[in-house]
Short mmCIF file of C-alpha atoms in Angstrom, two decimals:
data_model
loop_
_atom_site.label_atom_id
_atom_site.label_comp_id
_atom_site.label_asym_id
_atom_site.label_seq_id
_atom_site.Cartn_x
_atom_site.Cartn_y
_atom_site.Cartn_z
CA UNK A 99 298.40 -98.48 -98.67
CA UNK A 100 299.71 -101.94 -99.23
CA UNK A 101 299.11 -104.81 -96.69
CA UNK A 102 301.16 -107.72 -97.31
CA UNK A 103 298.66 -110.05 -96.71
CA UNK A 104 301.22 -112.90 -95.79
CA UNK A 105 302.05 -111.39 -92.45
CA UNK A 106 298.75 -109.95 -91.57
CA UNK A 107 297.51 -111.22 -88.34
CA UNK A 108 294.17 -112.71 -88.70
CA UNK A 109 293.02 -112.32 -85.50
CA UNK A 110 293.27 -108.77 -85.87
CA UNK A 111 290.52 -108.69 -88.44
CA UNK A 112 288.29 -110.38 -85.56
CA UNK A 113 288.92 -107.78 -83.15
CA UNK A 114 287.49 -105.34 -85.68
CA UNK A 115 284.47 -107.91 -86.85
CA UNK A 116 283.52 -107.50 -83.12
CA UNK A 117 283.57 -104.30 -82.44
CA UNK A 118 282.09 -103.33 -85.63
CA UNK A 119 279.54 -105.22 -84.49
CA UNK A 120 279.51 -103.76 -81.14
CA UNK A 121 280.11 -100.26 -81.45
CA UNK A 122 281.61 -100.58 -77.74
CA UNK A 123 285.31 -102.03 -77.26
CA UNK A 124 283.83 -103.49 -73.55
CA UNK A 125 281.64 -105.71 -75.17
CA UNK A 126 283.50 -106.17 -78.29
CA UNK A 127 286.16 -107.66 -75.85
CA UNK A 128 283.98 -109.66 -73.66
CA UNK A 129 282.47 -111.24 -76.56
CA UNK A 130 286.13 -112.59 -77.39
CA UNK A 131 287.25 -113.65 -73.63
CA UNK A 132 289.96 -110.63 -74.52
CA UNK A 133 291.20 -107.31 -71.91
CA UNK A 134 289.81 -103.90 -73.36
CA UNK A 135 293.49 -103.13 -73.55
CA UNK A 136 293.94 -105.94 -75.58
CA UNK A 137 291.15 -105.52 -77.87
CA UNK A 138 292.11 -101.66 -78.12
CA UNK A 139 295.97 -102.33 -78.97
CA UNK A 140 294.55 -104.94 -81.99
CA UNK A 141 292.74 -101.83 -83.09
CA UNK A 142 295.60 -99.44 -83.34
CA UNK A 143 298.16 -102.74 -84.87
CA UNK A 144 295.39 -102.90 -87.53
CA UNK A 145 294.94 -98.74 -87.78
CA UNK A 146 298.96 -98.87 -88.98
CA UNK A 147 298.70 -101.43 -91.40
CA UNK A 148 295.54 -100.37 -93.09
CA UNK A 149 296.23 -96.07 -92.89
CA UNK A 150 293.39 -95.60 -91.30
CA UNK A 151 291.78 -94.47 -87.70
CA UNK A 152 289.29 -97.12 -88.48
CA UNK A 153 286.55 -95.77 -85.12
CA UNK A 154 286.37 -93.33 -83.15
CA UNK A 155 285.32 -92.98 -79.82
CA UNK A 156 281.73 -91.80 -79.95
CA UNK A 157 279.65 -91.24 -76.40
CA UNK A 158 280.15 -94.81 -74.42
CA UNK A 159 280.84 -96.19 -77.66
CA UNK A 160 282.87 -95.96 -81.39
CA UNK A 161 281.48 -94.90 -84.49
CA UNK A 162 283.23 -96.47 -87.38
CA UNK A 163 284.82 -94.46 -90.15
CA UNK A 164 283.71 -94.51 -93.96
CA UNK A 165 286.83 -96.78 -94.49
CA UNK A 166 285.89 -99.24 -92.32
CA UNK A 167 282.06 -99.58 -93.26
CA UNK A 168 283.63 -100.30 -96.41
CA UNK A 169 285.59 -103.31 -95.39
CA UNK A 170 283.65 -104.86 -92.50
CA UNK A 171 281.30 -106.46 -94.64
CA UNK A 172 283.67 -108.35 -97.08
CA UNK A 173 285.64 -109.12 -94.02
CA UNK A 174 282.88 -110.30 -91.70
CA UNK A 175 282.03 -112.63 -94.67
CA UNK A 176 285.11 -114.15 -94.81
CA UNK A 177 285.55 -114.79 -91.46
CA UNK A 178 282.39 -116.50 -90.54
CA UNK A 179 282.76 -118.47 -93.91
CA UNK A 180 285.92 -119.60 -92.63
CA UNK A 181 284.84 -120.04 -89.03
CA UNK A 182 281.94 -122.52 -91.03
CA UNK A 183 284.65 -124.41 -92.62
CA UNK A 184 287.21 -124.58 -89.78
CA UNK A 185 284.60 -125.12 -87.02
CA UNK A 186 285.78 -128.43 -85.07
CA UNK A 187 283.08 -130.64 -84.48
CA UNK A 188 282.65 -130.01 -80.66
CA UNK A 189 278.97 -130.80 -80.47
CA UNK A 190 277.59 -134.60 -81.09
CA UNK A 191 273.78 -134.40 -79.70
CA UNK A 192 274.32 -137.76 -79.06
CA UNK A 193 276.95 -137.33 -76.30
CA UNK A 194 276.52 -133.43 -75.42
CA UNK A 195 275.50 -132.71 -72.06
CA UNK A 196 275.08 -128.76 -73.03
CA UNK A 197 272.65 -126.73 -70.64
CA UNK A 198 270.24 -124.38 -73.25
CA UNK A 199 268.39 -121.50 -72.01
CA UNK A 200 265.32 -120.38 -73.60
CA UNK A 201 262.87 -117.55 -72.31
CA UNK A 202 259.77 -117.81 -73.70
CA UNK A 203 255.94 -117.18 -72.54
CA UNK A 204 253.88 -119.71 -71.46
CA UNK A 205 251.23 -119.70 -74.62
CA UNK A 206 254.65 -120.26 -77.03
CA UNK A 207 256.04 -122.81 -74.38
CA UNK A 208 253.15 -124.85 -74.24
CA UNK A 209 253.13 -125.11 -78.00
CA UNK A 210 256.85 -125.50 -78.47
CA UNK A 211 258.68 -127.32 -75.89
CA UNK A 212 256.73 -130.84 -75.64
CA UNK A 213 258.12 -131.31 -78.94
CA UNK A 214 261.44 -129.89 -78.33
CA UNK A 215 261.98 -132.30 -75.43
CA UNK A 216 260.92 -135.15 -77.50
CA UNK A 217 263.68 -134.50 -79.83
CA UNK A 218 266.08 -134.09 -76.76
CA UNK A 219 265.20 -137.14 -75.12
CA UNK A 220 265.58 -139.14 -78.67
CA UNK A 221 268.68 -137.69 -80.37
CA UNK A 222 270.36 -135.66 -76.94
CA UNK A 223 269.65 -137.32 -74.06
CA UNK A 224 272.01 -135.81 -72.17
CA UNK A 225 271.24 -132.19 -72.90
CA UNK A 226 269.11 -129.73 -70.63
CA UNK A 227 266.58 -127.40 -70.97
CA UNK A 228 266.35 -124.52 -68.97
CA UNK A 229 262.51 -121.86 -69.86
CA UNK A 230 262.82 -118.88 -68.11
CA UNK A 231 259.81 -116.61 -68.74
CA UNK A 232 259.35 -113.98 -70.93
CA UNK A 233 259.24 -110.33 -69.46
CA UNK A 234 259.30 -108.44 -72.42
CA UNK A 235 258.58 -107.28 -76.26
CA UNK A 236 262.25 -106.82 -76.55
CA UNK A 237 264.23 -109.59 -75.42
CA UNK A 238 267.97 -107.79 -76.80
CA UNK A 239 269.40 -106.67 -73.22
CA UNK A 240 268.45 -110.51 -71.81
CA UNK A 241 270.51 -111.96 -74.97
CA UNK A 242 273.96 -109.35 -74.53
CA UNK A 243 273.86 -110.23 -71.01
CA UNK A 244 273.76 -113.85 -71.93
CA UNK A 245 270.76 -114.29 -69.84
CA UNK A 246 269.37 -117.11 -72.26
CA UNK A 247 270.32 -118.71 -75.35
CA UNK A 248 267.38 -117.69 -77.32
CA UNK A 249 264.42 -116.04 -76.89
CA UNK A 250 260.61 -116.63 -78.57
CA UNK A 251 258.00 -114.60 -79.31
CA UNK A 252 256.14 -111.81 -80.84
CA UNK A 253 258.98 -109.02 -81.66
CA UNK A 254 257.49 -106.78 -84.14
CA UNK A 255 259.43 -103.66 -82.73
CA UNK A 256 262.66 -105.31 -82.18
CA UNK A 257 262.35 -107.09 -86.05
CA UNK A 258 261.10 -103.46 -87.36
CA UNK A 259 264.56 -101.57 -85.81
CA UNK A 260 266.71 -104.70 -86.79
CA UNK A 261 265.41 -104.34 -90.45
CA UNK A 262 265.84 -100.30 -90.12
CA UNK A 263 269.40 -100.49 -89.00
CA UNK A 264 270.44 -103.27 -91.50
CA UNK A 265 268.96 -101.47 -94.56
CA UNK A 266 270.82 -97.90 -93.06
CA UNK A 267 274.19 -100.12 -93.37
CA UNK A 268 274.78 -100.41 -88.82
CA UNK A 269 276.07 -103.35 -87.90
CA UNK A 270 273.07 -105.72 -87.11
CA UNK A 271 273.94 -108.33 -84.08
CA UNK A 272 271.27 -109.83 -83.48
CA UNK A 273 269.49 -112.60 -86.27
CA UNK A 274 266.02 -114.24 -86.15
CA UNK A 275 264.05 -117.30 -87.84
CA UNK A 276 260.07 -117.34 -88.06
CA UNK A 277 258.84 -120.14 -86.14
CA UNK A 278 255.03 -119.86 -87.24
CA UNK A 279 252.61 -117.46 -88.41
CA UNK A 280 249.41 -116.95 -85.78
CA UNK A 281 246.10 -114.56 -85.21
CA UNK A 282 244.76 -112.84 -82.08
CA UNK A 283 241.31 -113.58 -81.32
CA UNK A 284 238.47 -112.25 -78.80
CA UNK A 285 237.99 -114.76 -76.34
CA UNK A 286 235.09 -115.18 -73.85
CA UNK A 287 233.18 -117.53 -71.82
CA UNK A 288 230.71 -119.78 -73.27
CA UNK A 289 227.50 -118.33 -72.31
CA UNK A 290 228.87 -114.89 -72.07
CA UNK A 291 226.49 -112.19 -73.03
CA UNK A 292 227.95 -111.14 -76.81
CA UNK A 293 228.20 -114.70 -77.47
CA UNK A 294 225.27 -115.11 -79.42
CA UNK A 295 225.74 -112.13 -81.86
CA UNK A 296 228.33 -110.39 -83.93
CA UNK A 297 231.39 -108.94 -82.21
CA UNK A 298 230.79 -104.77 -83.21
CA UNK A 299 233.87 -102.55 -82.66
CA UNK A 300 231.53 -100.59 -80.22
CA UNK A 301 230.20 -103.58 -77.84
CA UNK A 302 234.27 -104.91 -77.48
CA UNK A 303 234.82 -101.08 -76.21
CA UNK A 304 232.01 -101.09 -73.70
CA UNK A 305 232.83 -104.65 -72.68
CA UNK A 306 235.19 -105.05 -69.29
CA UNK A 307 238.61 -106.40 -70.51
CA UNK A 308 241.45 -108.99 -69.28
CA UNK A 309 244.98 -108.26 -70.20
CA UNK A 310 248.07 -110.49 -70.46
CA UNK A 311 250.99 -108.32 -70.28
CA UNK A 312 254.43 -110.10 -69.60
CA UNK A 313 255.72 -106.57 -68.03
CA UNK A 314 252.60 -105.81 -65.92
CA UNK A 315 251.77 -102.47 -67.88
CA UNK A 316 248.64 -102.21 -67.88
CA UNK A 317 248.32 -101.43 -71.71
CA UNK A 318 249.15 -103.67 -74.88
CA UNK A 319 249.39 -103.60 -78.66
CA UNK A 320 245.41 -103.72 -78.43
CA UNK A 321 245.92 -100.35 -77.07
CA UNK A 322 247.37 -98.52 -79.71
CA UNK A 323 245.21 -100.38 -82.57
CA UNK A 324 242.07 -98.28 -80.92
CA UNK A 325 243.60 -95.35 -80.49
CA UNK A 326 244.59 -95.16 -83.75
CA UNK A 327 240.84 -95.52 -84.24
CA UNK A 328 239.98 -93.24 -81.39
CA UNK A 329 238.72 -95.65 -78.87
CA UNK A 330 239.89 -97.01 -76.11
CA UNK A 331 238.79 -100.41 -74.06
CA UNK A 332 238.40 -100.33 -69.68
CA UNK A 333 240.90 -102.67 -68.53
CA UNK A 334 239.60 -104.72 -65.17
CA UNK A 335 242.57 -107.10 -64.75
CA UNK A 336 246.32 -107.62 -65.83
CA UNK A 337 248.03 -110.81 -65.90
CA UNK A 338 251.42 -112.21 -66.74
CA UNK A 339 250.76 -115.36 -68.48
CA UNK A 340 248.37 -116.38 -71.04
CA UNK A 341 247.30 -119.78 -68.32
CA UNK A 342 246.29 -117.49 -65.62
CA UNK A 343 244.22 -115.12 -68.79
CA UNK A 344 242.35 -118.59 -69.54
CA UNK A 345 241.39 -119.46 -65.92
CA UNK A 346 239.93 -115.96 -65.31
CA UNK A 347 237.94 -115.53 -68.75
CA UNK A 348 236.56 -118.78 -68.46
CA UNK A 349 234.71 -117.93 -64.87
CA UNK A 350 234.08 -114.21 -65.89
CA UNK A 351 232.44 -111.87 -67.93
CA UNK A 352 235.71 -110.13 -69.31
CA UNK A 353 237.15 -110.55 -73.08
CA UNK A 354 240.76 -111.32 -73.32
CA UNK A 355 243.00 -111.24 -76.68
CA UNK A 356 244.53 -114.63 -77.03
CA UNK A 357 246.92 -116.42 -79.68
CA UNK A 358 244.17 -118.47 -81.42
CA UNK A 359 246.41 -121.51 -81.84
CA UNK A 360 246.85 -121.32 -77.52
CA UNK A 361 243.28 -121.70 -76.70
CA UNK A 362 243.16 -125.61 -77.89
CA UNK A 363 246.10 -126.17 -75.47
CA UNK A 364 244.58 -124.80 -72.51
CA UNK A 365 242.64 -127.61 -70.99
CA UNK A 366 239.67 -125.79 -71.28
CA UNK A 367 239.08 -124.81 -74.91
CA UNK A 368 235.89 -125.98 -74.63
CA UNK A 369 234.54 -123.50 -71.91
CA UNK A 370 235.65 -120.50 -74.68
CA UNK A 371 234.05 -118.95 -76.98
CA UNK A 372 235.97 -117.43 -79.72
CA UNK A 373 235.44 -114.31 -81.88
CA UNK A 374 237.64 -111.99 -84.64
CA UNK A 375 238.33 -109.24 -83.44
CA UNK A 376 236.41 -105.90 -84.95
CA UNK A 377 239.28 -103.96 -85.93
CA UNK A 378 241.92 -104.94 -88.27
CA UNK A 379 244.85 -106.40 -86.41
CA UNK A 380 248.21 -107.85 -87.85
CA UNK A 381 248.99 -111.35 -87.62
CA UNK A 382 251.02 -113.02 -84.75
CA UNK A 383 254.41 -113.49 -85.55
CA UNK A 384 256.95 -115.58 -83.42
CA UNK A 385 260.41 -115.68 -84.03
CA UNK A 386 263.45 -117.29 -82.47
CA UNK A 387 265.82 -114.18 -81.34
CA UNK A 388 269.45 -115.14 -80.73
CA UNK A 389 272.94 -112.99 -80.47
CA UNK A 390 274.84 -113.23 -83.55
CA UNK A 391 278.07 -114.22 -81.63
CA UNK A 392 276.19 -117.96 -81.38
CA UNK A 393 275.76 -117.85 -84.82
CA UNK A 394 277.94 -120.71 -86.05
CA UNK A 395 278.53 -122.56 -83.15
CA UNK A 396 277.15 -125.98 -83.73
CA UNK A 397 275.43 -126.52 -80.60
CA UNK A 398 273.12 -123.36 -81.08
CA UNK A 399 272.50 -124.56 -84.78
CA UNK A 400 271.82 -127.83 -83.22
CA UNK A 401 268.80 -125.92 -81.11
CA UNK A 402 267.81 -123.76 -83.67
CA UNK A 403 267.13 -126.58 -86.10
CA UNK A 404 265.44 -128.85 -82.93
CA UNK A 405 263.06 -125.61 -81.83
CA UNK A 406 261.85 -125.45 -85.81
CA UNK A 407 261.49 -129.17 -86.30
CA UNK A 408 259.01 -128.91 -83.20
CA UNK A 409 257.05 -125.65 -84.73
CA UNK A 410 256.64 -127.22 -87.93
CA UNK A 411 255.06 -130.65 -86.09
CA UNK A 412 253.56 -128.18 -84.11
CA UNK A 413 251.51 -126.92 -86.84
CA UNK A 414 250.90 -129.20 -88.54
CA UNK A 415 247.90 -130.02 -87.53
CA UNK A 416 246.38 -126.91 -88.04
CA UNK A 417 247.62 -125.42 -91.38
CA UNK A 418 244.67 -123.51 -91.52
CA UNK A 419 245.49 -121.12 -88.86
CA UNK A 420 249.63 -121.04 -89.03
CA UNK A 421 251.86 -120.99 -91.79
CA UNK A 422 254.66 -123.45 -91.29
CA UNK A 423 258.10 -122.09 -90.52
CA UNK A 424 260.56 -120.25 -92.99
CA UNK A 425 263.76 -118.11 -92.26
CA UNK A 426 263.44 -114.16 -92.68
CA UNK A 427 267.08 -114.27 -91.85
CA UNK A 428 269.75 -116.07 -92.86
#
């Protein structure tokens, strides 16, 4: 079918950018301050110009047709390339007195945010910062809701199933930058009784154990790494924050499993003693999460740029354990 291309209305094409995105016309038309009716009469305007159904209603959701998996990406292209261009320049650090929301642990914010806020105070004074704390591995349902900004930390599941759905051709709405590159370590008191020989996979096991779980479940990542080996640790205490983790190990006999680059801003690095850990475990990775509907609006690309400016000075000072930051994502 022909479209004459003169009268086509471009905000139709934006209606379907969203809810290819979405899969769900209720979001789809929350994310553009639209009615559902609206957003669904858009739909069936663009349905009779193109000859095509386009979606289909599929559970609480739509499922788009081969047709329009064809065309979303060549049309989500050109719109955000135009949305770059077009963009008015709304956001001027200088003057902006925008409210940002991160969530965040405390290890990451004690790393991150001193710098962060000495960028605000010396290019946005006016600007706020709001950390709320980090509750989960997978921060997506906190982001839809807008319940922050951006959110910081270790992901690997949530980066595994964005990669998995990209490469399967579903829409993706969600984007991520790597901040810095980390290792867990075994930490312990100085003095503590394996402190004055090798770490074995079989005296970490028998050892009593501290975890820092931002949910309160008492098991971790640590968890699955020995069971894939058949062995299994005796958890004594649980914790939400990495602070609280320090405070105990440092008075106890338990091991904890702490971001190495943490420990030296703890207060107390010197009462630790720190060990690798005796099974092979992949490095920490923490990435800035955000909602791809904030993509190009200048005051998020404002924070995103100010949150890696203070990873990279950061790290720094410490090249040997982090790798300074670079985008997975663009």
């Amino acid at each position: 079918m022909n479209v004459n291309f003169r009268t086509l209305d471009l905000n139709l094409l934006r209606v379907f950018d969203e809810v290819m995105a979405e899969r769900n016309l209720t979001r789809a038309a929350r994310n553009l301050s639209l009615t559902q009716p609206a957003v669904s009469n858009a739909l069936r305007r663009l349905r009779d110009l193109l000859g095509d159904e386009l979606v289909r209603r599929s559970g609480a959701g739509v499922e788009p047709t081969p047709r329009a998996l064809a065309l979303w990406p060549t049309v989500r292209d050109a719109l955000r390339h135009l949305q770059h261009v077009l963009a008015p320049g709304d956001f001027t650090p200088a003057t902006a007195d925008t409210a940002f929301v991160l969530a965040m642990a405390d290890a990451t914010a004690a790393e991150l945010v001193p710098g962060l806020v000495q960028i605000i105070e010396r290019e946005a004074p006016a600007v706020s910062l709001r950390v709320v704390p980090l509750t989960t591995r997978d921060p997506r349902p906190l982001l839809e809701s807008e319940g922050a900004d951006m959110a910081v930390g270790y992901f690997p599941a949530v980066l595994a199933a964005l990669t998995a759905r990209g490469q399967s051709g579903v829409a993706v709405p969600f984007e991520t930058q790597r901040l810095y590159v980390g290792q867990y370590v075994c930490v312990m008191r100085r003095g503590h009784p394996l402190a004055d020989k090798p770490l074995t996979l079989d005296d970490y096991c028998a050892a009593r154990h501290l975890l820092v779980s931002f949910s309160g479940r008492p098991y971790g990542f640590i968890e699955q790494t020995l069971g894939a080996l058949g062995r299994e640790r005796h958890i004594t205490v649980t914790v939400n924050q990495f602070y609280t983790a320090g405070r105990v190990v440092a008075s106890s006999d338990l091991l904890a499993v702490m971001p190495r680059h943490f420990v030296k801003v703890t207060g107390i690095a010197d009462q630790f003693e720190l060990r690798d850990l005796p099974f092979d475990q992949p490095l920490v990775h923490v990435d800035a999460l955000w909602h791809r509907r904030t993509q190009y609006g200048q005051a998020h690309a404002w924070l995103r740029d100010a949150l890696a400016r203070a990873a990279e000075v950061a790290f720094a000072k410490s090249p040997d354990e982090v790798e300074l930051p670079a985008k997975i994502r663009p």
